[in-house]
GROMACS .gro file of C-alpha atoms in nm:
model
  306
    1UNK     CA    1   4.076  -1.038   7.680
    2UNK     CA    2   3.799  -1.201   7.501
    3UNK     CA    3   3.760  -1.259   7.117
    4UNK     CA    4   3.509  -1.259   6.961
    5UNK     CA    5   3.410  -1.541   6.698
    6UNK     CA    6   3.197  -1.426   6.363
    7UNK     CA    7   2.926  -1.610   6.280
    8UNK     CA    8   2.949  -1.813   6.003
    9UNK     CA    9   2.758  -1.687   5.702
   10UNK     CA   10   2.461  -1.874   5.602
   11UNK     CA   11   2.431  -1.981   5.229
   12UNK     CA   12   2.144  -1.872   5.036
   13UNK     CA   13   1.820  -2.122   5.038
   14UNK     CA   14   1.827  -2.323   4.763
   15UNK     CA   15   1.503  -2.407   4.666
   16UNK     CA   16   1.358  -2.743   4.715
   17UNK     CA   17   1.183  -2.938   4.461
   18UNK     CA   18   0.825  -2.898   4.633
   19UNK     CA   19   0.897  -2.479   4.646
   20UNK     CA   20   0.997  -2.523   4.302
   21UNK     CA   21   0.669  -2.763   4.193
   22UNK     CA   22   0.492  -2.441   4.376
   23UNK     CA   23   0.635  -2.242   4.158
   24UNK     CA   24   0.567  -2.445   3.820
   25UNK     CA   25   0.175  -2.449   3.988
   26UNK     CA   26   0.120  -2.128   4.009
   27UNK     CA   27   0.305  -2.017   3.672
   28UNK     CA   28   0.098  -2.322   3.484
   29UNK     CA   29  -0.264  -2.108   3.635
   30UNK     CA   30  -0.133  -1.780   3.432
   31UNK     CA   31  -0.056  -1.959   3.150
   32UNK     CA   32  -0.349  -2.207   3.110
   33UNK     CA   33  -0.568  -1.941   2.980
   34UNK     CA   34  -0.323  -1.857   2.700
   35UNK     CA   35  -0.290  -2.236   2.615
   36UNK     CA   36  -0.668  -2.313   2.584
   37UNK     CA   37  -0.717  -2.012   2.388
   38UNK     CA   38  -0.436  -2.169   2.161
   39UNK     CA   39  -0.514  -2.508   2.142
   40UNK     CA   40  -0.872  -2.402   2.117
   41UNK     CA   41  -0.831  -2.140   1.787
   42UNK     CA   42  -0.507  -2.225   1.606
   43UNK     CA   43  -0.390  -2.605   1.671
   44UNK     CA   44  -0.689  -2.775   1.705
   45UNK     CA   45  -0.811  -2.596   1.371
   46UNK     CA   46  -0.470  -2.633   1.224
   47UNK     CA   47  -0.488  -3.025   1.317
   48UNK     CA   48  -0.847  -3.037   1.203
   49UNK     CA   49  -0.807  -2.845   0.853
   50UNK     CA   50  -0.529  -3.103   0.794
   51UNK     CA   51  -0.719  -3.405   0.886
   52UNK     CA   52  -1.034  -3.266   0.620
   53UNK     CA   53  -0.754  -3.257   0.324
   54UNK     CA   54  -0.717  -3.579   0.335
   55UNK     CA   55  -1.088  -3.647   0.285
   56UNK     CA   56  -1.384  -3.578   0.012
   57UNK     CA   57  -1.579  -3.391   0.294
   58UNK     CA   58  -1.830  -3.143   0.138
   59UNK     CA   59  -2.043  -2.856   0.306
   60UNK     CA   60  -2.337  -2.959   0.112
   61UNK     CA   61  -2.352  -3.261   0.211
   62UNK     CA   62  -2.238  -3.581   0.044
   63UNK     CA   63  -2.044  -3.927   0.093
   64UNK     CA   64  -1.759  -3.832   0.272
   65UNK     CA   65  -1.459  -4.081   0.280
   66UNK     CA   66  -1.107  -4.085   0.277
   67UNK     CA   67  -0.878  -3.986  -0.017
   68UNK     CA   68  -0.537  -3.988   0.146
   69UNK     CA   69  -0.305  -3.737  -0.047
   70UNK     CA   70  -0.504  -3.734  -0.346
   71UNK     CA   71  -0.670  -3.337  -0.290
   72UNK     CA   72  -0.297  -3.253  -0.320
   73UNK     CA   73  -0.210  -3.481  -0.658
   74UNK     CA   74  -0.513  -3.298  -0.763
   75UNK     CA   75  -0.413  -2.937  -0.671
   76UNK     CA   76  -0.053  -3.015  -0.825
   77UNK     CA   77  -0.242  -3.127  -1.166
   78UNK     CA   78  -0.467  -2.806  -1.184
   79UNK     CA   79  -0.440  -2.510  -1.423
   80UNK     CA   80  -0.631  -2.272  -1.199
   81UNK     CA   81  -0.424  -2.360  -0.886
   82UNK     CA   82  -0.092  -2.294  -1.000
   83UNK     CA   83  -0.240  -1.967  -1.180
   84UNK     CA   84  -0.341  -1.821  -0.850
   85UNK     CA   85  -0.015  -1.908  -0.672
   86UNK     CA   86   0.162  -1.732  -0.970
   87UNK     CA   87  -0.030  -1.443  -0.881
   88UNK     CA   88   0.020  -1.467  -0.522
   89UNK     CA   89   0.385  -1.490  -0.564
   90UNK     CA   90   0.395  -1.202  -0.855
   91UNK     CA   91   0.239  -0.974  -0.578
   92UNK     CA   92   0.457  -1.085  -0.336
   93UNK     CA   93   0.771  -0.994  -0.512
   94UNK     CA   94   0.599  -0.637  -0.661
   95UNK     CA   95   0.477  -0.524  -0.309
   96UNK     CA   96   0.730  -0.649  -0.082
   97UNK     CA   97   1.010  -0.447  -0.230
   98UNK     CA   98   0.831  -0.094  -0.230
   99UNK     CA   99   0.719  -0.133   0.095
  100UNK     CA  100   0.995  -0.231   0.233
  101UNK     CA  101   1.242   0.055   0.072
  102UNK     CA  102   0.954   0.300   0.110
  103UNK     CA  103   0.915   0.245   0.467
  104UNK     CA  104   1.284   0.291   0.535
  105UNK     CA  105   1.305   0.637   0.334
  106UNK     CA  106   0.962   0.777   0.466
  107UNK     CA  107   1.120   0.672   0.826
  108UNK     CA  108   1.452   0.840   0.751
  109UNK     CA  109   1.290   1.129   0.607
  110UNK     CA  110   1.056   1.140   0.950
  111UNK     CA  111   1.334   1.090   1.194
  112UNK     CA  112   1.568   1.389   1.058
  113UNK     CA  113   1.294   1.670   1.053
  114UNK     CA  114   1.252   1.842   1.349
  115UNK     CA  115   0.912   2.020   1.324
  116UNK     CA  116   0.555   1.878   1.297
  117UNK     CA  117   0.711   1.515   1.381
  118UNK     CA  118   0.344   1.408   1.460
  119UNK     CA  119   0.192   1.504   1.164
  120UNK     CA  120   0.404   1.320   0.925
  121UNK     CA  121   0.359   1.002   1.113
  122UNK     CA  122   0.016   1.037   1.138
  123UNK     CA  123   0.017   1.126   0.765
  124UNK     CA  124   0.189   0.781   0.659
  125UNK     CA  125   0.083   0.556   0.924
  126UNK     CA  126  -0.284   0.653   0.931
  127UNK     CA  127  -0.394   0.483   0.641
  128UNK     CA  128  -0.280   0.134   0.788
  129UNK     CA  129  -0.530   0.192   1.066
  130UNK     CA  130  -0.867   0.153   0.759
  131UNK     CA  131  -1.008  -0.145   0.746
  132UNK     CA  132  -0.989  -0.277   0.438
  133UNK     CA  133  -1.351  -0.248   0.279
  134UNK     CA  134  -1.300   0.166   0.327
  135UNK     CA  135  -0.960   0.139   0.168
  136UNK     CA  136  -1.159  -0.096  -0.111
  137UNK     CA  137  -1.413   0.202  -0.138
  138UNK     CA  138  -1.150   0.465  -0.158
  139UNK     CA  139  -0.912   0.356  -0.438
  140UNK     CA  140  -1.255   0.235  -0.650
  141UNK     CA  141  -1.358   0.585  -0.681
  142UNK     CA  142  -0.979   0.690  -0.758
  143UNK     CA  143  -0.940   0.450  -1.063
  144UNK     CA  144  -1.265   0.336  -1.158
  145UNK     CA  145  -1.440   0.381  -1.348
  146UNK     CA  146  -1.205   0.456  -1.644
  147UNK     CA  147  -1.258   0.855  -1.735
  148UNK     CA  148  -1.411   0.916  -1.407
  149UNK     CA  149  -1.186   0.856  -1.195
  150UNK     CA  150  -1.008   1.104  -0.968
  151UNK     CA  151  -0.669   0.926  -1.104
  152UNK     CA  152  -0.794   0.871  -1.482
  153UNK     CA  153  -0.916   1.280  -1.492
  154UNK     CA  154  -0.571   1.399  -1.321
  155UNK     CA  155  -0.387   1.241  -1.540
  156UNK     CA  156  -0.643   1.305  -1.851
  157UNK     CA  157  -0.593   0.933  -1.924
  158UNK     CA  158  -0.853   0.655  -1.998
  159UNK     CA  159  -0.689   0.325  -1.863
  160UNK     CA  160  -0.876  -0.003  -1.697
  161UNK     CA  161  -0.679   0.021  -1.408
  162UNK     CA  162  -0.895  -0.282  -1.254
  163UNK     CA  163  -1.022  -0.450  -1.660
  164UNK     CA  164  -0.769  -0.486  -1.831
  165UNK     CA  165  -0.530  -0.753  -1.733
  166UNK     CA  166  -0.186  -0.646  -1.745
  167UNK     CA  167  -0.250  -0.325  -1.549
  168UNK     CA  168  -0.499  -0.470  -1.246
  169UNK     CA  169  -0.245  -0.669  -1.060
  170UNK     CA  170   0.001  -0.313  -1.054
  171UNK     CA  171  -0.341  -0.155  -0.912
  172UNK     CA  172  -0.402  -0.402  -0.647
  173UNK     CA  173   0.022  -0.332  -0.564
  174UNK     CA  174  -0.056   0.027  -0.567
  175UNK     CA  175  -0.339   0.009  -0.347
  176UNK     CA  176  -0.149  -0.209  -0.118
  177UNK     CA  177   0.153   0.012  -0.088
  178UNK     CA  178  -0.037   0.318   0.052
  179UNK     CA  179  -0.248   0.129   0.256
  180UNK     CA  180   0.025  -0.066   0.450
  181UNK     CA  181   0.375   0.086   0.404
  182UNK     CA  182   0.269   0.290   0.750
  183UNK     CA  183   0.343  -0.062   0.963
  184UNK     CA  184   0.651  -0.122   0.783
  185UNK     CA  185   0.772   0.304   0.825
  186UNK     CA  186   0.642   0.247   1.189
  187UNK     CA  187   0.908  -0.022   1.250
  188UNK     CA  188   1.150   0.184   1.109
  189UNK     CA  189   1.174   0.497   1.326
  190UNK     CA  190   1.103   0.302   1.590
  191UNK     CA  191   1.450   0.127   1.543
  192UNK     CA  192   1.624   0.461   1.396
  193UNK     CA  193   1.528   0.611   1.733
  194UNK     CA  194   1.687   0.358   1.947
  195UNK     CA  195   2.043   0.408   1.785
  196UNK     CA  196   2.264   0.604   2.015
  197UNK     CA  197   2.342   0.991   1.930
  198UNK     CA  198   2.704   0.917   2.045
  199UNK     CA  199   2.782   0.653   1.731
  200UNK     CA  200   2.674   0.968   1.483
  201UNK     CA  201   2.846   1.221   1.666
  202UNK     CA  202   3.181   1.030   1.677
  203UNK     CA  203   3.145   0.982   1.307
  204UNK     CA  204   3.109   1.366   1.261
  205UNK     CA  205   3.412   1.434   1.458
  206UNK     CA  206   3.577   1.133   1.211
  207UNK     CA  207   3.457   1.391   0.918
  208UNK     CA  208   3.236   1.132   0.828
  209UNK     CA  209   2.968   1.266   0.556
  210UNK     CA  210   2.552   1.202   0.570
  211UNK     CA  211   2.631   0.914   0.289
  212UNK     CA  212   2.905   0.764   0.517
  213UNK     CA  213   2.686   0.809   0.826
  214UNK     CA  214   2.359   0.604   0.691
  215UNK     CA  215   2.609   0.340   0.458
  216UNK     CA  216   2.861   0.219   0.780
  217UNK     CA  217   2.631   0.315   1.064
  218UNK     CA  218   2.189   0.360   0.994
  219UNK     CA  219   2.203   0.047   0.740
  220UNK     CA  220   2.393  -0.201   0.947
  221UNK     CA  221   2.213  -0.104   1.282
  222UNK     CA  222   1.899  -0.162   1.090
  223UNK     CA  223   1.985  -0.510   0.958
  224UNK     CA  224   1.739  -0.716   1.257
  225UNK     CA  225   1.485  -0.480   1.203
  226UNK     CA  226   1.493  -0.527   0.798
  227UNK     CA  227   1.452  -0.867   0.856
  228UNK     CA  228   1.167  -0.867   1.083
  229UNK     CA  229   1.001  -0.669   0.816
  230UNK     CA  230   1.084  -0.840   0.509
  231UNK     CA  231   0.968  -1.197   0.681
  232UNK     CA  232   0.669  -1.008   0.770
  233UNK     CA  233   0.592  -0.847   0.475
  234UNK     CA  234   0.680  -1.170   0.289
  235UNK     CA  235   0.443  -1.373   0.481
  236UNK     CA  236   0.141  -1.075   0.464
  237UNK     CA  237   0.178  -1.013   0.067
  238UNK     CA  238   0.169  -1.412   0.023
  239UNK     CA  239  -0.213  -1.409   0.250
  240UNK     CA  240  -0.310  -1.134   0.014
  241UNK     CA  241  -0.684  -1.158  -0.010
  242UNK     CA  242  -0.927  -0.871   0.098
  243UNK     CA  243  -0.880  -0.595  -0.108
  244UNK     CA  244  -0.837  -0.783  -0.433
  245UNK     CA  245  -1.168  -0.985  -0.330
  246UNK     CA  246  -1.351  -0.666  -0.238
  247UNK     CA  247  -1.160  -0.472  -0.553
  248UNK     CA  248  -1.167  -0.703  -0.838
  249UNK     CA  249  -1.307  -1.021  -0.742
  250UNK     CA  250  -1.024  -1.189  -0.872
  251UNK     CA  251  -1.069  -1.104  -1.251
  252UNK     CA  252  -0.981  -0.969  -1.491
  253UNK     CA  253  -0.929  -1.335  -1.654
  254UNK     CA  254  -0.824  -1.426  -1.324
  255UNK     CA  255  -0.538  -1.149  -1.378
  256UNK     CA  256  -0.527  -1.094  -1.016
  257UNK     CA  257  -0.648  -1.373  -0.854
  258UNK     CA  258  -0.434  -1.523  -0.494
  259UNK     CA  259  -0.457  -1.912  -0.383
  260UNK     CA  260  -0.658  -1.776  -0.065
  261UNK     CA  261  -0.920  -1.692  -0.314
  262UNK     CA  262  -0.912  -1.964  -0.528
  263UNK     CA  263  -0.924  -2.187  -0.219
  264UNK     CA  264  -1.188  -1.947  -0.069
  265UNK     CA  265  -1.459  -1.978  -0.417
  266UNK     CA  266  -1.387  -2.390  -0.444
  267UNK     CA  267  -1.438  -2.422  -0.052
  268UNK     CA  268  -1.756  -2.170  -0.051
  269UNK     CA  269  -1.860  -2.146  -0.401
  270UNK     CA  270  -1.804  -2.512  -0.511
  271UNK     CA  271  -1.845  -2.717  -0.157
  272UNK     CA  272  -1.539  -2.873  -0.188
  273UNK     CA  273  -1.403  -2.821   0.164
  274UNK     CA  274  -1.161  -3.113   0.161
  275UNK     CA  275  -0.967  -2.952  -0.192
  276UNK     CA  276  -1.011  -2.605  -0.047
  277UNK     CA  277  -0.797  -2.766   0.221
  278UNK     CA  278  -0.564  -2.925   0.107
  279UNK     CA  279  -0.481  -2.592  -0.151
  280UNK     CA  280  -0.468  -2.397   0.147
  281UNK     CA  281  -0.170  -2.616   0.321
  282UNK     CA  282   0.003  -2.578   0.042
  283UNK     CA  283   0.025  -2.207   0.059
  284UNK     CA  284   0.087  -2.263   0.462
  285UNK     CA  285   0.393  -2.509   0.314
  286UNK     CA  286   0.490  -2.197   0.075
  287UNK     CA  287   0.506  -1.940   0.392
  288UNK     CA  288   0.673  -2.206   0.618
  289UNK     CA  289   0.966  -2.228   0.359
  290UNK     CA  290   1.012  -1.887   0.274
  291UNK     CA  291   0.990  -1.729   0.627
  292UNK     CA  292   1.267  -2.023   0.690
  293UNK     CA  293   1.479  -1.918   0.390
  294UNK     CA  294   1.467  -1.599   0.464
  295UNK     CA  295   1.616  -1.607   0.866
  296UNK     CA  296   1.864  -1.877   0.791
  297UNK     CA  297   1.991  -1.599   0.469
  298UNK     CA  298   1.977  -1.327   0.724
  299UNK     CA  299   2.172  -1.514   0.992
  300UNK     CA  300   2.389  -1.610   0.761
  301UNK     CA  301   2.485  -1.253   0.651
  302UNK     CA  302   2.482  -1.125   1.012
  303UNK     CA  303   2.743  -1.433   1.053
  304UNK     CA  304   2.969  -1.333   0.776
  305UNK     CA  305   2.961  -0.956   0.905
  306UNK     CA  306   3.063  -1.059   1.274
   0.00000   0.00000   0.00000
């Protein structure tokens, strides 16, 4: 009688350090276009940008030497520059929260109506797709000028939505929250839809109500996704700078006008490249420490409700 012997099974290859140097090789040629593109366009610039605010360097020419940290004592000591960050941050805070709560209800509202679906995202994410000279364009000839406007003549009103200064920064909000809110509402049903039916349909069996459903169930499930938005809305609404440019230039009385224009008409307008600089990091500073702020308060609250 004759037995027979199994093999012995064979352990798995284990790479070696040359297949796994072949490996690093050939993953370093898919990624070395990304990385020159990079360096190229955002860290050389970014290194570059920092290097001219620390200089006097001028676009029309000029003695150009260094000034170490002095662009930035300057920026702290000027009126102007503090003005336009108070109006960068004042837009921040009256945008940010519309479009934020907006985009959740309009999402809400989209998700639990079951005809037409594609029109009403169309409808509220369309306008996010215009550049922003045509959105510009468009809400000119709705508030200005005052009395002719299709807004002003609705209304039978006769307000200087974009002179007078206590109403042109809500204009520049308003014109904001139409145009972008679609991104934000986008976001939104895209994380409503990836909730599972079963969690809802549980809670109905429970006898839990609509209210109960969207407080212990929509509103928690939503909590990465408000975050992503708020950081990104945060960040966006602090950049602010084409449609109040195109719209109001800034005025009136510098009423509505954001650091990236102020550093925009002293880089451009007065040839100080080296100031424009240096008022421009301090914004980048500003979004650095928010968007920071804002995850570790997040985490923290996703922490505390684990």
């Amino acid at each position: 009688m004759t037995t027979t012997v199994a093999a012995p099974a064979t352990a798995a290859p284990v790479a070696t350090p040359k297949v796994r140097r072949g490996w690093t090789q050939h993953g370093m040629v898919f990624v070395a276009p990304f990385l020159l593109i990079y360096v190229a366009f955002l860290v050389w610039p970014t290194l570059l940008g920092f290097q001219m605010s620390l200089s006097s360097v001028n676009i029309a020419g000029g003695n150009n030497h260094f000034v170490g940290f002095g662009n930035y004592l300057e920026a702290f000591g000027d009126p102007r520059m503090w003005r336009s960050l108070w109006n960068t941050l004042v837009f921040t805070v009256l945008s940010t929260v519309p479009l934020v709560f907006l985009g959740l209800v309009f999402a809400l509202l989209v998700h639990n109506l079951r005809f037409m679906q594609w029109l009403w995202r169309l409808s509220f994410f369309g306008p996010f797709l215009l550049p922003s000279a045509v959105v510009s364009i468009l809400w000119l000839q709705m508030i200005y000028p005052a009395g002719y406007g299709l807004i002003n003549g609705t209304l039978g009103t006769d307000v200087l939505w974009l002179g007078d200064p206590s109403v042109a920064m809500w204009s520049m909000v308003l014109t904001t929250v139409w145009w972008t809110v679609g991104f934000n509402f986008l976001l939104y049903l895209a994380a409503l839809q990836s909730i599972p039916q079963h969690l809802y349909e549980a809670a109905a069996i429970d006898g839990a109500t609509a209210w109960d459903k969207l407080r212990s169930i929509t509103l928690p499930l939503l909590g990465r996704t408000t975050a992503l938005i708020v950081v990104l809305q945060l960040v966006a609404s602090l950049k602010v700078f084409d449609q109040i440019y195109l719209m109001t230039g800034g005025g009136p009385q510098d009423a509505t006008r954001p650091i990236i224009e102020y550093a925009y008409d002293v880089g451009f307008t007065g040839y100080r490249t080296g100031y424009a600089s240096a008022v421009s990091y301090i914004l980048f500073a500003l979004i650095v420490i928010v968007s920071l702020a804002q995850l570790r308060l997040f985490r923290k609250r996703e922490e505390v409700a684990s």
